[in-house]
Amino acid sequence: GWIADYEGDVVIEVEDRAGNTKRATIAVSVGPRDFDARNENRLTAGVYRLEGECDELKWATVSSSGGSLNIGPDYLAFGDYVKLVRDIAPHELRPGLYIYKESAKGRAPLWTAFTEDSTSVSTKILKCGSYGIAYDSTPPKLLVSSKNTRIHFTLTDPETSIDDGTIKCRVDDRVAIAEFEYEEDGGVIWTQEPLNVGEHSLFFSAANRAGVLKEWQLSVTVK
């Protein structure tokens, strides 16, 4: 964020989960900062716009080039979430569309929401940087195995990751719970009753964060 029109000390204190603290004191002397009042709640560049109530939006700058949005300055962070909206033309509307942020590792996908009339998509951001839209046309991949009379699964999507809220599962046509752990890219499928050793039918469905859904109908041998 910003510090403006202030002279004195800034104290930064951090604490770990065990209660240990560390403090740093920095002497600061800064004058007032001018801003364009038109930027107070909304900034627009091409097909993009930023909307929000936080003060830092007053000092942000935006520019659009090559279909991407550049938000600056680089060192600015917003004190609260800002809504990034991207208008969608009819020819751009197809499955798998998502908003991403450029990072040192490549494109980082963001949670993307469509308006009811599908004329725009949006996400919430806290930092400046470069943003754009892309398409993920590849559905998630599923692997299942059995161990200790339980069904284990691995669910991956290399581009936009898994939306765990979309996971649905049935074992022998009865609702089951697929406990997805992000650190493990999967987990255990829990059933209301313990599974007997032998063959069981499995229905599984899941989508990635770009909304690309896939369903599986499998036969699993429990050992």
PDB file of C-alpha atoms in Angstrom:
ATOM      1  CA  GLY A   1       0.000   0.000   0.000  1.00  0.00           C
ATOM      2  CA  TRP A   2       0.937   3.638   0.406  1.00  0.00           C
ATOM      3  CA  ILE A   3       2.201   5.872   3.159  1.00  0.00           C
ATOM      4  CA  ALA A   4       1.598   9.552   2.415  1.00  0.00           C
ATOM      5  CA  ASP A   5       2.059  12.831   4.273  1.00  0.00           C
ATOM      6  CA  TYR A   6       3.786  11.226   7.262  1.00  0.00           C
ATOM      7  CA  GLU A   7       6.959  11.773   9.252  1.00  0.00           C
ATOM      8  CA  GLY A   8       7.923   9.407  12.046  1.00  0.00           C
ATOM      9  CA  ASP A   9       8.560   5.756  12.762  1.00  0.00           C
ATOM     10  CA  VAL A  10       6.927   2.758  11.121  1.00  0.00           C
ATOM     11  CA  VAL A  11       6.960  -0.371  13.279  1.00  0.00           C
ATOM     12  CA  ILE A  12       6.661  -3.782  11.605  1.00  0.00           C
ATOM     13  CA  GLU A  13       6.031  -6.749  13.874  1.00  0.00           C
ATOM     14  CA  VAL A  14       5.637 -10.404  12.913  1.00  0.00           C
ATOM     15  CA  GLU A  15       4.672 -13.369  15.061  1.00  0.00           C
ATOM     16  CA  ASP A  16       4.943 -17.094  14.412  1.00  0.00           C
ATOM     17  CA  ARG A  17       2.421 -19.711  15.526  1.00  0.00           C
ATOM     18  CA  ALA A  18       4.394 -20.385  18.705  1.00  0.00           C
ATOM     19  CA  GLY A  19       4.014 -16.756  19.790  1.00  0.00           C
ATOM     20  CA  ASN A  20       7.600 -15.653  19.072  1.00  0.00           C
ATOM     21  CA  THR A  21       7.736 -12.074  17.801  1.00  0.00           C
ATOM     22  CA  LYS A  22      10.244  -9.960  15.914  1.00  0.00           C
ATOM     23  CA  ARG A  23      10.038  -6.205  15.430  1.00  0.00           C
ATOM     24  CA  ALA A  24      11.700  -3.731  13.082  1.00  0.00           C
ATOM     25  CA  THR A  25      11.477   0.068  13.305  1.00  0.00           C
ATOM     26  CA  ILE A  26      11.962   2.248  10.225  1.00  0.00           C
ATOM     27  CA  ALA A  27      12.194   6.045  10.173  1.00  0.00           C
ATOM     28  CA  VAL A  28       9.982   7.446   7.403  1.00  0.00           C
ATOM     29  CA  SER A  29       9.564  10.924   5.984  1.00  0.00           C
ATOM     30  CA  VAL A  30       7.165  11.307   3.044  1.00  0.00           C
ATOM     31  CA  GLY A  31       5.091  14.160   1.714  1.00  0.00           C
ATOM     32  CA  PRO A  32       1.530  14.170   0.388  1.00  0.00           C
ATOM     33  CA  ARG A  33       0.794  12.231  -2.772  1.00  0.00           C
ATOM     34  CA  ASP A  34      -1.372  13.511  -5.585  1.00  0.00           C
ATOM     35  CA  PHE A  35      -3.922  11.294  -7.261  1.00  0.00           C
ATOM     36  CA  ASP A  36      -6.520  11.593  -9.984  1.00  0.00           C
ATOM     37  CA  ALA A  37      -9.958  11.718  -8.341  1.00  0.00           C
ATOM     38  CA  ARG A  38     -11.392   9.964 -11.398  1.00  0.00           C
ATOM     39  CA  ASN A  39      -9.507   6.843 -10.333  1.00  0.00           C
ATOM     40  CA  GLU A  40     -11.184   6.631  -6.944  1.00  0.00           C
ATOM     41  CA  ASN A  41     -13.561   3.727  -7.608  1.00  0.00           C
ATOM     42  CA  ARG A  42     -12.954   2.651 -11.207  1.00  0.00           C
ATOM     43  CA  LEU A  43     -10.159   2.404 -13.757  1.00  0.00           C
ATOM     44  CA  THR A  44     -10.669   1.397 -17.401  1.00  0.00           C
ATOM     45  CA  ALA A  45      -8.259   0.269 -20.121  1.00  0.00           C
ATOM     46  CA  GLY A  46      -9.591  -1.295 -23.303  1.00  0.00           C
ATOM     47  CA  VAL A  47     -11.808  -4.274 -22.466  1.00  0.00           C
ATOM     48  CA  TYR A  48     -10.603  -4.304 -18.842  1.00  0.00           C
ATOM     49  CA  ARG A  49     -11.665  -2.348 -15.804  1.00  0.00           C
ATOM     50  CA  LEU A  50     -10.805  -2.262 -12.107  1.00  0.00           C
ATOM     51  CA  GLU A  51     -13.486  -1.620  -9.516  1.00  0.00           C
ATOM     52  CA  GLY A  52     -13.041  -1.184  -5.776  1.00  0.00           C
ATOM     53  CA  GLU A  53     -13.355   0.991  -2.694  1.00  0.00           C
ATOM     54  CA  CYS A  54      -9.797   0.819  -1.322  1.00  0.00           C
ATOM     55  CA  ASP A  55      -7.682   4.013  -1.224  1.00  0.00           C
ATOM     56  CA  GLU A  56      -4.795   2.431  -3.135  1.00  0.00           C
ATOM     57  CA  LEU A  57      -6.907   2.289  -6.284  1.00  0.00           C
ATOM     58  CA  LYS A  58      -6.549   6.099  -6.456  1.00  0.00           C
ATOM     59  CA  TRP A  59      -2.858   5.744  -7.275  1.00  0.00           C
ATOM     60  CA  ALA A  60      -2.987   2.759  -9.614  1.00  0.00           C
ATOM     61  CA  THR A  61      -2.356   3.072 -13.338  1.00  0.00           C
ATOM     62  CA  VAL A  62      -3.634   0.729 -16.054  1.00  0.00           C
ATOM     63  CA  SER A  63      -2.757   0.142 -19.692  1.00  0.00           C
ATOM     64  CA  SER A  64      -3.879  -2.459 -22.191  1.00  0.00           C
ATOM     65  CA  SER A  65      -1.633  -4.033 -24.823  1.00  0.00           C
ATOM     66  CA  GLY A  66      -1.827  -7.215 -26.848  1.00  0.00           C
ATOM     67  CA  GLY A  67      -4.973  -8.352 -25.077  1.00  0.00           C
ATOM     68  CA  SER A  68      -3.369  -8.081 -21.633  1.00  0.00           C
ATOM     69  CA  LEU A  69      -3.839  -5.594 -18.802  1.00  0.00           C
ATOM     70  CA  ASN A  70      -0.851  -4.025 -17.052  1.00  0.00           C
ATOM     71  CA  ILE A  71      -1.535  -2.572 -13.602  1.00  0.00           C
ATOM     72  CA  GLY A  72       1.114  -0.415 -11.994  1.00  0.00           C
ATOM     73  CA  PRO A  73       3.190   0.632 -10.304  1.00  0.00           C
ATOM     74  CA  ASP A  74       4.740  -2.791  -9.613  1.00  0.00           C
ATOM     75  CA  TYR A  75       5.282  -2.112  -5.915  1.00  0.00           C
ATOM     76  CA  LEU A  76       1.640  -1.170  -5.244  1.00  0.00           C
ATOM     77  CA  ALA A  77      -0.487  -3.641  -3.303  1.00  0.00           C
ATOM     78  CA  PHE A  78      -4.178  -3.044  -2.624  1.00  0.00           C
ATOM     79  CA  GLY A  79      -5.391  -2.862   0.954  1.00  0.00           C
ATOM     80  CA  ASP A  80      -8.511  -4.810   0.032  1.00  0.00           C
ATOM     81  CA  TYR A  81      -9.628  -6.949  -2.878  1.00  0.00           C
ATOM     82  CA  VAL A  82     -10.173  -5.103  -6.149  1.00  0.00           C
ATOM     83  CA  LYS A  83     -12.478  -6.539  -8.806  1.00  0.00           C
ATOM     84  CA  LEU A  84     -10.838  -7.065 -12.180  1.00  0.00           C
ATOM     85  CA  VAL A  85     -13.443  -7.253 -14.953  1.00  0.00           C
ATOM     86  CA  ARG A  86     -12.800  -8.292 -18.533  1.00  0.00           C
ATOM     87  CA  ASP A  87     -15.502  -7.759 -21.185  1.00  0.00           C
ATOM     88  CA  ILE A  88     -16.058 -10.752 -23.470  1.00  0.00           C
ATOM     89  CA  ALA A  89     -16.984 -10.484 -27.142  1.00  0.00           C
ATOM     90  CA  PRO A  90     -19.299 -13.182 -28.590  1.00  0.00           C
ATOM     91  CA  HIS A  91     -16.468 -14.783 -30.590  1.00  0.00           C
ATOM     92  CA  GLU A  92     -14.365 -15.120 -27.397  1.00  0.00           C
ATOM     93  CA  LEU A  93     -17.052 -16.956 -25.462  1.00  0.00           C
ATOM     94  CA  ARG A  94     -16.202 -20.647 -25.332  1.00  0.00           C
ATOM     95  CA  PRO A  95     -15.572 -23.268 -22.629  1.00  0.00           C
ATOM     96  CA  GLY A  96     -12.384 -23.148 -20.620  1.00  0.00           C
ATOM     97  CA  LEU A  97     -11.897 -19.366 -20.469  1.00  0.00           C
ATOM     98  CA  TYR A  98     -10.070 -18.075 -17.383  1.00  0.00           C
ATOM     99  CA  ILE A  99      -8.188 -14.994 -16.157  1.00  0.00           C
ATOM    100  CA  TYR A 100      -4.524 -15.412 -15.275  1.00  0.00           C
ATOM    101  CA  LYS A 101      -1.724 -13.379 -13.696  1.00  0.00           C
ATOM    102  CA  GLU A 102       1.754 -13.416 -15.170  1.00  0.00           C
ATOM    103  CA  SER A 103       4.382 -14.732 -12.753  1.00  0.00           C
ATOM    104  CA  ALA A 104       8.015 -15.825 -12.872  1.00  0.00           C
ATOM    105  CA  LYS A 105       6.784 -19.401 -13.302  1.00  0.00           C
ATOM    106  CA  GLY A 106       4.364 -18.533 -16.103  1.00  0.00           C
ATOM    107  CA  ARG A 107       0.617 -18.044 -16.025  1.00  0.00           C
ATOM    108  CA  ALA A 108      -1.022 -18.337 -12.613  1.00  0.00           C
ATOM    109  CA  PRO A 109      -4.753 -19.102 -13.074  1.00  0.00           C
ATOM    110  CA  LEU A 110      -7.245 -17.140 -10.962  1.00  0.00           C
ATOM    111  CA  TRP A 111     -10.764 -17.963  -9.836  1.00  0.00           C
ATOM    112  CA  THR A 112     -12.931 -16.615 -12.658  1.00  0.00           C
ATOM    113  CA  ALA A 113     -16.660 -15.818 -12.528  1.00  0.00           C
ATOM    114  CA  PHE A 114     -18.995 -15.156 -15.461  1.00  0.00           C
ATOM    115  CA  THR A 115     -21.848 -12.656 -15.413  1.00  0.00           C
ATOM    116  CA  GLU A 116     -25.324 -14.091 -15.986  1.00  0.00           C
ATOM    117  CA  ASP A 117     -25.447 -12.764 -19.545  1.00  0.00           C
ATOM    118  CA  SER A 118     -21.869 -13.987 -20.223  1.00  0.00           C
ATOM    119  CA  THR A 119     -20.743 -10.577 -21.480  1.00  0.00           C
ATOM    120  CA  SER A 120     -17.853 -10.341 -19.000  1.00  0.00           C
ATOM    121  CA  VAL A 121     -15.713 -12.332 -16.593  1.00  0.00           C
ATOM    122  CA  SER A 122     -14.170 -11.155 -13.333  1.00  0.00           C
ATOM    123  CA  THR A 123     -11.800 -12.101 -10.556  1.00  0.00           C
ATOM    124  CA  LYS A 124     -10.509 -10.486  -7.358  1.00  0.00           C
ATOM    125  CA  ILE A 125      -6.915  -9.329  -7.010  1.00  0.00           C
ATOM    126  CA  LEU A 126      -4.660  -7.777  -4.373  1.00  0.00           C
ATOM    127  CA  LYS A 127      -1.536  -6.946  -6.372  1.00  0.00           C
ATOM    128  CA  CYS A 128      -0.447  -5.054  -9.443  1.00  0.00           C
ATOM    129  CA  GLY A 129       1.064  -6.865 -12.400  1.00  0.00           C
ATOM    130  CA  SER A 130       0.101  -8.204 -15.821  1.00  0.00           C
ATOM    131  CA  TYR A 131      -3.189 -10.039 -16.349  1.00  0.00           C
ATOM    132  CA  GLY A 132      -4.862 -11.656 -19.338  1.00  0.00           C
ATOM    133  CA  ILE A 133      -7.284 -14.356 -20.465  1.00  0.00           C
ATOM    134  CA  ALA A 134      -6.566 -17.838 -21.802  1.00  0.00           C
ATOM    135  CA  TYR A 135      -8.393 -21.081 -22.516  1.00  0.00           C
ATOM    136  CA  ASP A 136      -7.883 -24.465 -20.873  1.00  0.00           C
ATOM    137  CA  SER A 137      -9.423 -27.104 -23.138  1.00  0.00           C
ATOM    138  CA  THR A 138      -7.954 -30.129 -21.325  1.00  0.00           C
ATOM    139  CA  PRO A 139     -10.084 -31.765 -18.585  1.00  0.00           C
ATOM    140  CA  PRO A 140      -8.632 -33.112 -15.323  1.00  0.00           C
ATOM    141  CA  LYS A 141      -6.903 -36.506 -15.185  1.00  0.00           C
ATOM    142  CA  LEU A 142      -7.958 -39.180 -12.675  1.00  0.00           C
ATOM    143  CA  LEU A 143      -6.032 -42.162 -11.307  1.00  0.00           C
ATOM    144  CA  VAL A 144      -7.513 -44.588  -8.755  1.00  0.00           C
ATOM    145  CA  SER A 145      -5.993 -47.368  -6.692  1.00  0.00           C
ATOM    146  CA  SER A 146      -6.895 -49.561  -3.734  1.00  0.00           C
ATOM    147  CA  LYS A 147      -5.099 -50.043  -0.444  1.00  0.00           C
ATOM    148  CA  ASN A 148      -6.267 -51.436   2.899  1.00  0.00           C
ATOM    149  CA  THR A 149      -9.857 -51.843   1.576  1.00  0.00           C
ATOM    150  CA  ARG A 150     -10.028 -48.146   0.676  1.00  0.00           C
ATOM    151  CA  ILE A 151     -10.121 -46.447  -2.691  1.00  0.00           C
ATOM    152  CA  HIS A 152      -7.491 -43.757  -3.190  1.00  0.00           C
ATOM    153  CA  PHE A 153      -7.524 -41.232  -6.002  1.00  0.00           C
ATOM    154  CA  THR A 154      -5.212 -38.721  -7.666  1.00  0.00           C
ATOM    155  CA  LEU A 155      -6.779 -35.828  -9.563  1.00  0.00           C
ATOM    156  CA  THR A 156      -4.585 -33.421 -11.526  1.00  0.00           C
ATOM    157  CA  ASP A 157      -4.873 -30.580 -14.007  1.00  0.00           C
ATOM    158  CA  PRO A 158      -1.560 -29.017 -15.081  1.00  0.00           C
ATOM    159  CA  GLU A 159      -2.901 -25.712 -16.419  1.00  0.00           C
ATOM    160  CA  THR A 160      -5.630 -24.375 -14.124  1.00  0.00           C
ATOM    161  CA  SER A 161      -5.676 -26.848 -11.197  1.00  0.00           C
ATOM    162  CA  ILE A 162      -8.692 -28.571  -9.670  1.00  0.00           C
ATOM    163  CA  ASP A 163     -11.903 -26.927  -8.483  1.00  0.00           C
ATOM    164  CA  ASP A 164     -12.539 -29.217  -5.516  1.00  0.00           C
ATOM    165  CA  GLY A 165     -16.071 -27.849  -5.117  1.00  0.00           C
ATOM    166  CA  THR A 166     -17.085 -29.643  -8.322  1.00  0.00           C
ATOM    167  CA  ILE A 167     -16.040 -33.136  -7.232  1.00  0.00           C
ATOM    168  CA  LYS A 168     -18.850 -35.689  -7.090  1.00  0.00           C
ATOM    169  CA  CYS A 169     -18.473 -39.365  -6.378  1.00  0.00           C
ATOM    170  CA  ARG A 170     -20.557 -42.541  -6.077  1.00  0.00           C
ATOM    171  CA  VAL A 171     -19.444 -46.055  -5.168  1.00  0.00           C
ATOM    172  CA  ASP A 172     -21.804 -48.901  -6.084  1.00  0.00           C
ATOM    173  CA  ASP A 173     -24.361 -46.213  -6.950  1.00  0.00           C
ATOM    174  CA  ARG A 174     -24.260 -44.772  -3.424  1.00  0.00           C
ATOM    175  CA  VAL A 175     -22.982 -41.273  -2.633  1.00  0.00           C
ATOM    176  CA  ALA A 176     -19.389 -41.235  -1.399  1.00  0.00           C
ATOM    177  CA  ILE A 177     -17.033 -38.474  -0.252  1.00  0.00           C
ATOM    178  CA  ALA A 178     -13.840 -37.897  -2.228  1.00  0.00           C
ATOM    179  CA  GLU A 179     -11.615 -36.053   0.255  1.00  0.00           C
ATOM    180  CA  PHE A 180      -9.372 -33.925  -1.976  1.00  0.00           C
ATOM    181  CA  GLU A 181      -6.097 -32.728  -0.422  1.00  0.00           C
ATOM    182  CA  TYR A 182      -4.335 -30.080  -2.524  1.00  0.00           C
ATOM    183  CA  GLU A 183      -0.905 -31.028  -1.157  1.00  0.00           C
ATOM    184  CA  GLU A 184      -1.385 -34.613  -2.347  1.00  0.00           C
ATOM    185  CA  ASP A 185      -3.443 -33.920  -5.509  1.00  0.00           C
ATOM    186  CA  GLY A 186      -6.049 -36.311  -4.187  1.00  0.00           C
ATOM    187  CA  GLY A 187      -6.893 -38.439  -1.185  1.00  0.00           C
ATOM    188  CA  VAL A 188      -9.278 -41.151   0.020  1.00  0.00           C
ATOM    189  CA  ILE A 189     -12.815 -41.909  -1.136  1.00  0.00           C
ATOM    190  CA  TRP A 190     -14.943 -42.453   1.956  1.00  0.00           C
ATOM    191  CA  THR A 191     -18.070 -44.608   1.871  1.00  0.00           C
ATOM    192  CA  GLN A 192     -20.853 -44.867   4.435  1.00  0.00           C
ATOM    193  CA  GLU A 193     -20.105 -48.558   4.987  1.00  0.00           C
ATOM    194  CA  PRO A 194     -16.693 -50.278   4.802  1.00  0.00           C
ATOM    195  CA  LEU A 195     -16.016 -51.766   1.383  1.00  0.00           C
ATOM    196  CA  ASN A 196     -15.783 -55.482   0.930  1.00  0.00           C
ATOM    197  CA  VAL A 197     -12.842 -56.990  -0.885  1.00  0.00           C
ATOM    198  CA  GLY A 198     -13.696 -57.391  -4.552  1.00  0.00           C
ATOM    199  CA  GLU A 199     -14.939 -55.385  -7.495  1.00  0.00           C
ATOM    200  CA  HIS A 200     -16.899 -52.129  -7.066  1.00  0.00           C
ATOM    201  CA  SER A 201     -18.320 -49.615  -9.523  1.00  0.00           C
ATOM    202  CA  LEU A 202     -17.107 -46.023  -9.252  1.00  0.00           C
ATOM    203  CA  PHE A 203     -18.622 -42.862 -10.720  1.00  0.00           C
ATOM    204  CA  PHE A 204     -16.469 -39.741 -10.463  1.00  0.00           C
ATOM    205  CA  SER A 205     -16.812 -36.227 -11.885  1.00  0.00           C
ATOM    206  CA  ALA A 206     -14.693 -33.099 -11.462  1.00  0.00           C
ATOM    207  CA  ALA A 207     -13.844 -29.836 -13.212  1.00  0.00           C
ATOM    208  CA  ASN A 208     -10.798 -27.608 -13.325  1.00  0.00           C
ATOM    209  CA  ARG A 209     -10.859 -23.925 -12.410  1.00  0.00           C
ATOM    210  CA  ALA A 210     -11.654 -23.051 -16.029  1.00  0.00           C
ATOM    211  CA  GLY A 211     -14.888 -25.038 -15.746  1.00  0.00           C
ATOM    212  CA  VAL A 212     -13.874 -27.959 -17.993  1.00  0.00           C
ATOM    213  CA  LEU A 213     -15.744 -30.960 -16.565  1.00  0.00           C
ATOM    214  CA  LYS A 214     -15.114 -34.668 -17.039  1.00  0.00           C
ATOM    215  CA  GLU A 215     -16.986 -37.745 -15.810  1.00  0.00           C
ATOM    216  CA  TRP A 216     -15.587 -41.239 -15.271  1.00  0.00           C
ATOM    217  CA  GLN A 217     -17.360 -44.586 -14.892  1.00  0.00           C
ATOM    218  CA  LEU A 218     -14.853 -47.151 -13.627  1.00  0.00           C
ATOM    219  CA  SER A 219     -14.589 -50.562 -12.083  1.00  0.00           C
ATOM    220  CA  VAL A 220     -12.237 -50.769  -9.068  1.00  0.00           C
ATOM    221  CA  THR A 221     -10.980 -53.917  -7.366  1.00  0.00           C
ATOM    222  CA  VAL A 222     -10.668 -53.354  -3.632  1.00  0.00           C
ATOM    223  CA  LYS A 223      -7.903 -55.312  -1.931  1.00  0.00           C
TER     224      LYS A 223
END
